[in-house]
């Protein structure tokens, strides 16, 4: 195992075992998802106990969680092997969060945007058929609040409302599997804000597109709701890519 790849462990462990578990899990998960600990690398419990200065029980619980996410596999007489990205639980919100914290951030953003573009427009189309009048009115009101927050430059409030807007559209589709994607949408929208991939003032056209989606759903115009949602997602990705390129950070390959 390349010890330096795991970075420097915090000097003071948290007093509670739950805190220790969270600290080590986040450290290892980030290192694996960023590629600092490469696929095929082999770890051992003894090395990890020494590295993080925690008990074997804490390390075992961390490894159990990482294994459930597909990031590692314990092999007899070999050790704890880091698994390639192809077997990771890529829909797990924690895995998404770790990948968004890596240099592969834009590749993860692109992948999720492609997924959202395949699902959310159809969710909006279904919502136009299935939403009740009160839910439709609330969605229009939410879009109006987004407009106000965006125009005021209150990015934190805008992100909070944006997450709620897309969550409601997915739920309003009436499809329980679509609704579960709200966890992924929350991670990527929060990640945009956290990693400075949002403009200080959301584009006016983007604000209008959210209003268009909500109003089309309220009018029961599924086709227009679908079209406006496609435009919303495409514009959002274009904004992220432009901001990423201007910061001269790693590309989206």
CSV table of N, CA and C in Angstrom, one decimal, residues 10-166:
chain,number,residue,atom,x,y,z
A,10,UNK,N,-5.6,12.9,10.4
A,10,UNK,CA,-5.7,13.9,11.4
A,10,UNK,C,-5.0,13.5,12.7
A,11,UNK,N,-4.3,14.5,13.4
A,11,UNK,CA,-3.5,14.2,14.5
A,11,UNK,C,-4.4,13.7,15.7
A,12,UNK,N,-5.5,14.3,15.9
A,12,UNK,CA,-6.4,14.0,17.0
A,12,UNK,C,-7.6,13.2,16.6
A,13,UNK,N,-7.7,12.0,17.0
A,13,UNK,CA,-8.9,11.2,16.6
A,13,UNK,C,-10.1,11.8,17.4
A,14,UNK,N,-11.3,11.7,16.8
A,14,UNK,CA,-12.5,12.1,17.5
A,14,UNK,C,-12.8,11.2,18.7
A,15,UNK,N,-13.4,11.8,19.8
A,15,UNK,CA,-13.5,11.0,21.0
A,15,UNK,C,-14.5,9.8,20.9
A,16,UNK,N,-15.5,9.9,20.1
A,16,UNK,CA,-16.5,8.9,20.0
A,16,UNK,C,-16.1,8.0,18.8
A,17,UNK,N,-16.5,6.7,19.0
A,17,UNK,CA,-16.1,5.7,17.9
A,17,UNK,C,-16.9,6.0,16.6
A,18,UNK,N,-18.1,6.6,16.7
A,18,UNK,CA,-18.8,7.0,15.5
A,18,UNK,C,-18.1,8.1,14.7
A,19,UNK,N,-17.4,9.0,15.5
A,19,UNK,CA,-16.6,10.0,14.9
A,19,UNK,C,-15.4,9.5,14.2
A,20,UNK,N,-14.8,8.5,14.8
A,20,UNK,CA,-13.6,7.8,14.3
A,20,UNK,C,-14.0,7.1,13.0
A,21,UNK,N,-15.1,6.4,13.0
A,21,UNK,CA,-15.6,5.7,11.8
A,21,UNK,C,-15.8,6.7,10.7
A,22,UNK,N,-16.5,7.8,10.9
A,22,UNK,CA,-16.8,8.7,9.9
A,22,UNK,C,-15.5,9.4,9.3
A,23,UNK,N,-14.6,9.7,10.2
A,23,UNK,CA,-13.3,10.3,9.7
A,23,UNK,C,-12.5,9.3,8.8
A,24,UNK,N,-12.4,8.1,9.3
A,24,UNK,CA,-11.6,7.1,8.5
A,24,UNK,C,-12.3,6.8,7.2
A,25,UNK,N,-13.6,6.6,7.2
A,25,UNK,CA,-14.4,6.3,6.1
A,25,UNK,C,-14.3,7.4,5.0
A,26,UNK,N,-14.4,8.6,5.4
A,26,UNK,CA,-14.3,9.7,4.5
A,26,UNK,C,-12.9,9.8,3.9
A,27,UNK,N,-11.9,9.6,4.7
A,27,UNK,CA,-10.5,9.7,4.2
A,27,UNK,C,-10.2,8.6,3.2
A,28,UNK,N,-10.6,7.3,3.5
A,28,UNK,CA,-10.4,6.2,2.6
A,28,UNK,C,-11.2,6.3,1.4
A,29,UNK,N,-12.5,6.7,1.5
A,29,UNK,CA,-13.4,6.8,0.4
A,29,UNK,C,-12.9,7.8,-0.6
A,30,UNK,N,-12.5,9.0,-0.1
A,30,UNK,CA,-12.0,10.0,-1.0
A,30,UNK,C,-10.8,9.6,-1.7
A,31,UNK,N,-9.9,8.9,-1.0
A,31,UNK,CA,-8.6,8.5,-1.6
A,31,UNK,C,-8.9,7.4,-2.7
A,32,UNK,N,-9.8,6.5,-2.5
A,32,UNK,CA,-10.1,5.5,-3.5
A,32,UNK,C,-10.8,6.2,-4.7
A,33,UNK,N,-11.8,7.0,-4.5
A,33,UNK,CA,-12.6,7.6,-5.5
A,33,UNK,C,-11.8,8.6,-6.4
A,34,UNK,N,-10.8,9.2,-5.7
A,34,UNK,CA,-10.0,10.1,-6.5
A,34,UNK,C,-8.9,9.4,-7.3
A,35,UNK,N,-8.7,8.1,-7.0
A,35,UNK,CA,-7.6,7.4,-7.7
A,35,UNK,C,-6.3,7.5,-7.0
A,36,UNK,N,-6.2,8.2,-5.8
A,36,UNK,CA,-5.0,8.3,-5.1
A,36,UNK,C,-4.5,6.9,-4.6
A,37,UNK,N,-5.5,6.1,-4.3
A,37,UNK,CA,-5.2,4.7,-4.0
A,37,UNK,C,-5.8,3.9,-5.2
A,38,UNK,N,-5.0,3.4,-6.1
A,38,UNK,CA,-5.4,2.9,-7.4
A,38,UNK,C,-6.0,1.5,-7.2
A,39,UNK,N,-6.9,1.2,-8.2
A,39,UNK,CA,-7.5,-0.1,-8.4
A,39,UNK,C,-6.4,-1.1,-8.4
A,40,UNK,N,-6.6,-2.2,-7.7
A,40,UNK,CA,-5.7,-3.3,-7.7
A,40,UNK,C,-4.7,-3.2,-6.5
A,41,UNK,N,-4.7,-2.0,-5.8
A,41,UNK,CA,-3.9,-1.9,-4.6
A,41,UNK,C,-4.4,-2.8,-3.5
A,42,UNK,N,-3.5,-3.3,-2.7
A,42,UNK,CA,-3.9,-4.1,-1.6
A,42,UNK,C,-3.6,-3.5,-0.3
A,43,UNK,N,-4.6,-3.4,0.6
A,43,UNK,CA,-4.5,-2.9,1.9
A,43,UNK,C,-4.5,-4.0,3.0
A,44,UNK,N,-4.1,-3.7,4.2
A,44,UNK,CA,-4.3,-4.6,5.3
A,44,UNK,C,-4.8,-3.9,6.5
A,45,UNK,N,-5.5,-4.7,7.3
A,45,UNK,CA,-6.1,-4.1,8.5
A,45,UNK,C,-5.0,-3.5,9.4
A,46,UNK,N,-3.9,-4.3,9.5
A,46,UNK,CA,-2.9,-3.8,10.4
A,46,UNK,C,-2.3,-2.5,9.9
A,47,UNK,N,-2.1,-2.3,8.6
A,47,UNK,CA,-1.6,-1.1,8.1
A,47,UNK,C,-2.5,0.1,8.4
A,48,UNK,N,-3.8,-0.2,8.2
A,48,UNK,CA,-4.8,0.9,8.4
A,48,UNK,C,-5.0,1.2,9.9
A,49,UNK,N,-4.9,0.2,10.8
A,49,UNK,CA,-4.9,0.5,12.2
A,49,UNK,C,-3.8,1.4,12.6
A,50,UNK,N,-2.6,1.1,12.1
A,50,UNK,CA,-1.4,1.9,12.4
A,50,UNK,C,-1.5,3.3,11.8
A,51,UNK,N,-2.0,3.4,10.6
A,51,UNK,CA,-2.1,4.6,9.8
A,51,UNK,C,-3.0,5.6,10.5
A,52,UNK,N,-4.2,5.1,10.9
A,52,UNK,CA,-5.2,6.0,11.4
A,52,UNK,C,-5.3,6.0,12.9
A,53,UNK,N,-4.5,5.1,13.6
A,53,UNK,CA,-4.5,5.1,15.0
A,53,UNK,C,-5.9,4.9,15.6
A,54,UNK,N,-6.5,3.9,15.1
A,54,UNK,CA,-7.9,3.5,15.6
A,54,UNK,C,-7.9,2.0,15.8
A,55,UNK,N,-9.0,1.6,16.4
A,55,UNK,CA,-9.1,0.1,16.7
A,55,UNK,C,-9.4,-0.7,15.5
A,56,UNK,N,-9.1,-2.0,15.6
A,56,UNK,CA,-9.4,-2.9,14.5
A,56,UNK,C,-11.0,-2.9,14.3
A,57,UNK,N,-11.8,-2.8,15.3
A,57,UNK,CA,-13.2,-2.8,15.1
A,57,UNK,C,-13.7,-1.6,14.3
A,58,UNK,N,-13.0,-0.4,14.4
A,58,UNK,CA,-13.4,0.7,13.6
A,58,UNK,C,-13.0,0.5,12.2
A,59,UNK,N,-11.8,-0.1,12.0
A,59,UNK,CA,-11.3,-0.4,10.6
A,59,UNK,C,-12.2,-1.4,9.9
A,60,UNK,N,-12.6,-2.4,10.7
A,60,UNK,CA,-13.5,-3.5,10.1
A,60,UNK,C,-14.8,-2.9,9.7
A,61,UNK,N,-15.4,-2.0,10.5
A,61,UNK,CA,-16.7,-1.4,10.1
A,61,UNK,C,-16.5,-0.5,8.9
A,62,UNK,N,-15.5,0.3,8.8
A,62,UNK,CA,-15.2,1.1,7.6
A,62,UNK,C,-15.1,0.2,6.4
A,63,UNK,N,-14.4,-0.9,6.5
A,63,UNK,CA,-14.2,-1.8,5.4
A,63,UNK,C,-15.5,-2.4,5.0
A,64,UNK,N,-16.3,-2.7,5.9
A,64,UNK,CA,-17.7,-3.3,5.6
A,64,UNK,C,-18.5,-2.3,4.8
A,65,UNK,N,-18.4,-1.0,5.1
A,65,UNK,CA,-19.2,0.0,4.4
A,65,UNK,C,-18.6,0.2,3.0
A,66,UNK,N,-17.3,0.2,2.9
A,66,UNK,CA,-16.6,0.4,1.6
A,66,UNK,C,-16.9,-0.8,0.7
A,67,UNK,N,-17.0,-2.0,1.3
A,67,UNK,CA,-17.3,-3.2,0.5
A,67,UNK,C,-18.7,-3.2,0.0
A,68,UNK,N,-19.7,-2.6,0.8
A,68,UNK,CA,-21.1,-2.5,0.4
A,68,UNK,C,-21.2,-1.6,-0.7
A,69,UNK,N,-20.3,-0.7,-0.9
A,69,UNK,CA,-20.3,0.3,-2.0
A,69,UNK,C,-19.6,-0.2,-3.2
A,70,UNK,N,-18.9,-1.4,-3.1
A,70,UNK,CA,-18.2,-2.0,-4.2
A,70,UNK,C,-16.8,-1.4,-4.4
A,71,UNK,N,-16.3,-0.6,-3.4
A,71,UNK,CA,-15.0,0.0,-3.6
A,71,UNK,C,-13.9,-0.9,-3.2
A,72,UNK,N,-14.1,-1.9,-2.4
A,72,UNK,CA,-13.1,-2.9,-2.0
A,72,UNK,C,-13.7,-4.3,-2.0
A,73,UNK,N,-12.8,-5.2,-2.0
A,73,UNK,CA,-13.1,-6.6,-1.9
A,73,UNK,C,-12.1,-7.3,-1.0
A,74,UNK,N,-12.5,-8.1,0.0
A,74,UNK,CA,-11.5,-8.8,0.8
A,74,UNK,C,-11.3,-10.2,0.2
A,75,UNK,N,-10.1,-10.5,0.0
A,75,UNK,CA,-9.7,-11.7,-0.6
A,75,UNK,C,-8.8,-12.5,0.3
A,76,UNK,N,-9.1,-13.7,0.5
A,76,UNK,CA,-8.4,-14.6,1.4
A,76,UNK,C,-6.9,-14.8,0.9
A,77,UNK,N,-6.0,-14.6,1.9
A,77,UNK,CA,-4.6,-14.8,1.6
A,77,UNK,C,-4.0,-13.6,0.7
A,78,UNK,N,-4.9,-12.7,0.4
A,78,UNK,CA,-4.4,-11.5,-0.4
A,78,UNK,C,-4.5,-10.3,0.4
A,79,UNK,N,-5.7,-10.0,0.9
A,79,UNK,CA,-5.9,-8.8,1.7
A,79,UNK,C,-7.1,-8.0,1.1
A,80,UNK,N,-7.1,-6.7,1.4
A,80,UNK,CA,-8.2,-5.9,1.0
A,80,UNK,C,-7.8,-5.2,-0.3
A,81,UNK,N,-8.5,-5.6,-1.4
A,81,UNK,CA,-8.2,-5.2,-2.7
A,81,UNK,C,-9.1,-4.0,-3.2
A,82,UNK,N,-8.5,-3.0,-3.7
A,82,UNK,CA,-9.3,-1.8,-4.2
A,82,UNK,C,-9.9,-2.2,-5.6
A,83,UNK,N,-11.2,-2.0,-5.7
A,83,UNK,CA,-11.9,-2.4,-6.9
A,83,UNK,C,-11.9,-1.3,-8.0
A,84,UNK,N,-12.0,-1.7,-9.2
A,84,UNK,CA,-12.0,-0.7,-10.3
A,84,UNK,C,-13.4,0.1,-10.3
A,85,UNK,N,-13.5,1.3,-10.8
A,85,UNK,CA,-14.7,2.0,-10.9
A,85,UNK,C,-15.9,1.3,-11.5
A,86,UNK,N,-15.6,0.4,-12.4
A,86,UNK,CA,-16.7,-0.3,-13.0
A,86,UNK,C,-17.6,-1.2,-12.1
A,87,UNK,N,-17.1,-1.5,-10.9
A,87,UNK,CA,-17.9,-2.3,-10.0
A,87,UNK,C,-18.4,-1.4,-8.8
A,88,UNK,N,-18.1,-0.2,-8.8
A,88,UNK,CA,-18.6,0.7,-7.7
A,88,UNK,C,-20.1,0.9,-7.7
A,89,UNK,N,-20.7,1.2,-6.6
A,89,UNK,CA,-22.1,1.5,-6.5
A,89,UNK,C,-22.2,3.0,-6.9
A,90,UNK,N,-22.2,3.3,-8.1
A,90,UNK,CA,-22.1,4.7,-8.6
A,90,UNK,C,-23.3,5.6,-8.3
A,91,UNK,N,-24.4,4.9,-7.9
A,91,UNK,CA,-25.6,5.7,-7.5
A,91,UNK,C,-25.6,6.0,-6.0
A,92,UNK,N,-24.7,5.5,-5.3
A,92,UNK,CA,-24.6,5.8,-3.9
A,92,UNK,C,-24.3,7.3,-3.7
A,93,UNK,N,-25.1,8.0,-2.9
A,93,UNK,CA,-24.8,9.5,-2.7
A,93,UNK,C,-23.4,9.8,-2.2
A,94,UNK,N,-22.9,8.9,-1.3
A,94,UNK,CA,-21.6,9.1,-0.7
A,94,UNK,C,-20.5,8.9,-1.7
A,95,UNK,N,-20.6,7.9,-2.6
A,95,UNK,CA,-19.7,7.7,-3.7
A,95,UNK,C,-19.7,8.9,-4.6
A,96,UNK,N,-20.8,9.4,-4.9
A,96,UNK,CA,-20.9,10.6,-5.8
A,96,UNK,C,-20.2,11.8,-5.1
A,97,UNK,N,-20.4,12.0,-3.8
A,97,UNK,CA,-19.8,13.1,-3.1
A,97,UNK,C,-18.3,13.0,-3.2
A,98,UNK,N,-17.8,11.8,-3.0
A,98,UNK,CA,-16.3,11.6,-3.0
A,98,UNK,C,-15.8,11.8,-4.4
A,99,UNK,N,-16.5,11.4,-5.4
A,99,UNK,CA,-16.0,11.6,-6.8
A,99,UNK,C,-16.1,13.0,-7.2
A,100,UNK,N,-17.1,13.8,-6.7
A,100,UNK,CA,-17.1,15.2,-7.0
A,100,UNK,C,-16.0,16.0,-6.3
A,101,UNK,N,-15.4,15.4,-5.3
A,101,UNK,CA,-14.3,16.0,-4.6
A,101,UNK,C,-13.0,15.7,-5.3
A,102,UNK,N,-13.0,14.9,-6.3
A,102,UNK,CA,-11.7,14.5,-7.0
A,102,UNK,C,-11.5,15.4,-8.3
A,103,UNK,N,-10.3,15.1,-8.9
A,103,UNK,CA,-10.0,15.8,-10.1
A,103,UNK,C,-10.9,15.3,-11.3
A,104,UNK,N,-11.6,14.2,-11.1
A,104,UNK,CA,-12.6,13.8,-12.1
A,104,UNK,C,-13.9,14.3,-12.0
A,105,UNK,N,-14.0,15.5,-11.3
A,105,UNK,CA,-15.3,16.1,-11.0
A,105,UNK,C,-16.2,16.3,-12.2
A,106,UNK,N,-15.6,16.9,-13.2
A,106,UNK,CA,-16.5,17.2,-14.4
A,106,UNK,C,-16.9,15.9,-15.1
A,107,UNK,N,-16.1,14.9,-15.1
A,107,UNK,CA,-16.6,13.6,-15.7
A,107,UNK,C,-17.8,13.1,-14.9
A,108,UNK,N,-17.7,13.2,-13.6
A,108,UNK,CA,-18.9,12.8,-12.8
A,108,UNK,C,-20.1,13.7,-13.0
A,109,UNK,N,-19.9,15.0,-13.1
A,109,UNK,CA,-21.0,15.9,-13.4
A,109,UNK,C,-21.6,15.6,-14.8
A,110,UNK,N,-20.7,15.3,-15.7
A,110,UNK,CA,-21.3,15.0,-17.1
A,110,UNK,C,-22.1,13.7,-17.1
A,111,UNK,N,-21.6,12.7,-16.4
A,111,UNK,CA,-22.3,11.4,-16.3
A,111,UNK,C,-23.6,11.6,-15.6
A,112,UNK,N,-23.7,12.3,-14.5
A,112,UNK,CA,-25.0,12.5,-13.8
A,112,UNK,C,-25.9,13.4,-14.7
A,113,UNK,N,-25.4,14.4,-15.4
A,113,UNK,CA,-26.2,15.2,-16.2
A,113,UNK,C,-26.8,14.4,-17.3
A,114,UNK,N,-26.1,13.5,-17.9
A,114,UNK,CA,-26.6,12.6,-18.9
A,114,UNK,C,-27.7,11.7,-18.4
A,115,UNK,N,-27.5,11.2,-17.2
A,115,UNK,CA,-28.6,10.4,-16.5
A,115,UNK,C,-29.8,11.3,-16.3
A,116,UNK,N,-29.6,12.5,-15.8
A,116,UNK,CA,-30.7,13.4,-15.5
A,116,UNK,C,-31.5,13.8,-16.8
A,117,UNK,N,-30.7,14.0,-17.9
A,117,UNK,CA,-31.3,14.3,-19.1
A,117,UNK,C,-32.2,13.2,-19.7
A,118,UNK,N,-31.8,12.0,-19.3
A,118,UNK,CA,-32.6,10.8,-19.8
A,118,UNK,C,-33.9,10.6,-19.0
A,119,UNK,N,-33.8,11.1,-17.7
A,119,UNK,CA,-34.9,10.8,-16.8
A,119,UNK,C,-35.8,12.0,-16.5
A,120,UNK,N,-35.2,13.2,-16.1
A,120,UNK,CA,-36.0,14.3,-15.6
A,120,UNK,C,-37.0,14.9,-16.6
A,121,UNK,N,-36.6,15.0,-17.9
A,121,UNK,CA,-37.6,15.5,-18.9
A,121,UNK,C,-38.9,14.6,-18.9
A,122,UNK,N,-38.6,13.3,-18.9
A,122,UNK,CA,-39.8,12.4,-18.9
A,122,UNK,C,-40.6,12.5,-17.6
A,123,UNK,N,-39.8,12.7,-16.5
A,123,UNK,CA,-40.5,12.9,-15.2
A,123,UNK,C,-41.4,14.1,-15.3
A,124,UNK,N,-40.9,15.2,-15.9
A,124,UNK,CA,-41.7,16.4,-16.1
A,124,UNK,C,-43.0,16.1,-16.9
A,125,UNK,N,-42.8,15.3,-18.0
A,125,UNK,CA,-43.9,15.0,-18.8
A,125,UNK,C,-44.9,14.2,-18.1
A,126,UNK,N,-44.5,13.2,-17.2
A,126,UNK,CA,-45.4,12.5,-16.4
A,126,UNK,C,-46.1,13.3,-15.4
A,127,UNK,N,-45.3,14.3,-14.8
A,127,UNK,CA,-45.9,15.1,-13.8
A,127,UNK,C,-47.0,16.0,-14.3
A,128,UNK,N,-46.9,16.4,-15.6
A,128,UNK,CA,-48.0,17.2,-16.2
A,128,UNK,C,-49.3,16.3,-16.3
A,129,UNK,N,-49.2,15.0,-16.3
A,129,UNK,CA,-50.4,14.2,-16.4
A,129,UNK,C,-50.9,13.8,-15.0
A,130,UNK,N,-50.0,13.7,-14.0
A,130,UNK,CA,-50.3,13.1,-12.7
A,130,UNK,C,-50.4,14.1,-11.5
A,131,UNK,N,-49.8,15.2,-11.6
A,131,UNK,CA,-49.8,16.1,-10.5
A,131,UNK,C,-51.2,16.7,-10.2
A,132,UNK,N,-51.4,16.9,-8.9
A,132,UNK,CA,-52.7,17.6,-8.6
A,132,UNK,C,-52.6,19.1,-8.7
A,133,UNK,N,-53.7,19.8,-8.6
A,133,UNK,CA,-53.7,21.2,-8.8
A,133,UNK,C,-52.9,21.9,-7.7
A,134,UNK,N,-53.0,21.5,-6.5
A,134,UNK,CA,-52.2,22.1,-5.4
A,134,UNK,C,-50.7,21.9,-5.6
A,135,UNK,N,-50.3,20.7,-6.0
A,135,UNK,CA,-48.9,20.5,-6.2
A,135,UNK,C,-48.4,21.3,-7.3
A,136,UNK,N,-49.2,21.4,-8.4
A,136,UNK,CA,-48.8,22.2,-9.5
A,136,UNK,C,-48.6,23.7,-9.2
A,137,UNK,N,-49.5,24.2,-8.4
A,137,UNK,CA,-49.4,25.6,-7.9
A,137,UNK,C,-48.2,25.8,-7.0
A,138,UNK,N,-47.9,24.9,-6.2
A,138,UNK,CA,-46.7,25.0,-5.3
A,138,UNK,C,-45.4,25.0,-6.2
A,139,UNK,N,-45.4,24.2,-7.2
A,139,UNK,CA,-44.3,24.1,-8.1
A,139,UNK,C,-44.0,25.5,-8.8
A,140,UNK,N,-45.1,26.1,-9.3
A,140,UNK,CA,-45.0,27.4,-9.9
A,140,UNK,C,-44.5,28.4,-8.9
A,141,UNK,N,-45.0,28.4,-7.6
A,141,UNK,CA,-44.6,29.3,-6.6
A,141,UNK,C,-43.1,29.1,-6.3
A,142,UNK,N,-42.6,27.8,-6.3
A,142,UNK,CA,-41.2,27.5,-6.0
A,142,UNK,C,-40.3,28.1,-7.1
A,143,UNK,N,-40.8,28.0,-8.4
A,143,UNK,CA,-40.0,28.6,-9.5
A,143,UNK,C,-39.9,30.1,-9.3
A,144,UNK,N,-41.0,30.7,-8.9
A,144,UNK,CA,-41.0,32.2,-8.6
A,144,UNK,C,-40.0,32.6,-7.5
A,145,UNK,N,-39.9,31.8,-6.5
A,145,UNK,CA,-39.0,32.0,-5.4
A,145,UNK,C,-37.5,31.8,-6.0
A,146,UNK,N,-37.3,30.9,-6.8
A,146,UNK,CA,-36.0,30.7,-7.5
A,146,UNK,C,-35.6,31.9,-8.3
A,147,UNK,N,-36.6,32.4,-9.0
A,147,UNK,CA,-36.3,33.7,-9.8
A,147,UNK,C,-35.9,34.8,-8.9
A,148,UNK,N,-36.6,35.0,-7.8
A,148,UNK,CA,-36.3,36.1,-6.8
A,148,UNK,C,-34.9,35.9,-6.2
A,149,UNK,N,-34.6,34.7,-5.8
A,149,UNK,CA,-33.3,34.4,-5.2
A,149,UNK,C,-32.1,34.6,-6.2
A,150,UNK,N,-32.4,34.1,-7.4
A,150,UNK,CA,-31.4,34.3,-8.5
A,150,UNK,C,-31.1,35.7,-8.8
A,151,UNK,N,-32.2,36.5,-9.0
A,151,UNK,CA,-32.0,37.9,-9.3
A,151,UNK,C,-31.3,38.7,-8.2
A,152,UNK,N,-31.5,38.2,-6.9
A,152,UNK,CA,-30.9,38.9,-5.8
A,152,UNK,C,-29.5,38.5,-5.6
A,153,UNK,N,-29.0,37.4,-6.3
A,153,UNK,CA,-27.7,36.9,-6.1
A,153,UNK,C,-27.5,36.1,-4.9
A,154,UNK,N,-28.6,35.6,-4.3
A,154,UNK,CA,-28.5,34.7,-3.1
A,154,UNK,C,-28.4,33.3,-3.6
A,155,UNK,N,-27.1,33.0,-3.9
A,155,UNK,CA,-26.8,31.7,-4.5
A,155,UNK,C,-27.2,30.5,-3.6
A,156,UNK,N,-26.9,30.6,-2.3
A,156,UNK,CA,-27.2,29.5,-1.4
A,156,UNK,C,-28.7,29.3,-1.3
A,157,UNK,N,-29.5,30.3,-1.3
A,157,UNK,CA,-30.9,30.1,-1.2
A,157,UNK,C,-31.4,29.6,-2.6
A,158,UNK,N,-30.8,30.0,-3.7
A,158,UNK,CA,-31.2,29.5,-5.0
A,158,UNK,C,-30.9,28.0,-5.1
A,159,UNK,N,-29.8,27.6,-4.6
A,159,UNK,CA,-29.4,26.1,-4.7
A,159,UNK,C,-30.4,25.3,-3.8
A,160,UNK,N,-30.7,25.8,-2.7
A,160,UNK,CA,-31.7,25.1,-1.8
A,160,UNK,C,-33.1,25.0,-2.5
A,161,UNK,N,-33.5,26.0,-3.2
A,161,UNK,CA,-34.8,26.0,-3.9
A,161,UNK,C,-34.7,25.1,-5.2
A,162,UNK,N,-33.5,25.2,-5.8
A,162,UNK,CA,-33.3,24.4,-7.0
A,162,UNK,C,-33.4,22.9,-6.7
A,163,UNK,N,-32.8,22.5,-5.6
A,163,UNK,CA,-32.8,21.1,-5.2
A,163,UNK,C,-34.3,20.7,-4.9
A,164,UNK,N,-35.0,21.6,-4.2
A,164,UNK,CA,-36.4,21.3,-3.9
A,164,UNK,C,-37.3,21.2,-5.2
A,165,UNK,N,-37.0,22.1,-6.1
A,165,UNK,CA,-37.8,22.1,-7.4
A,165,UNK,C,-37.6,20.8,-8.1
A,166,UNK,N,-36.4,20.3,-8.3
A,166,UNK,CA,-36.2,19.1,-9.1
A,166,UNK,C,-36.6,17.9,-8.3
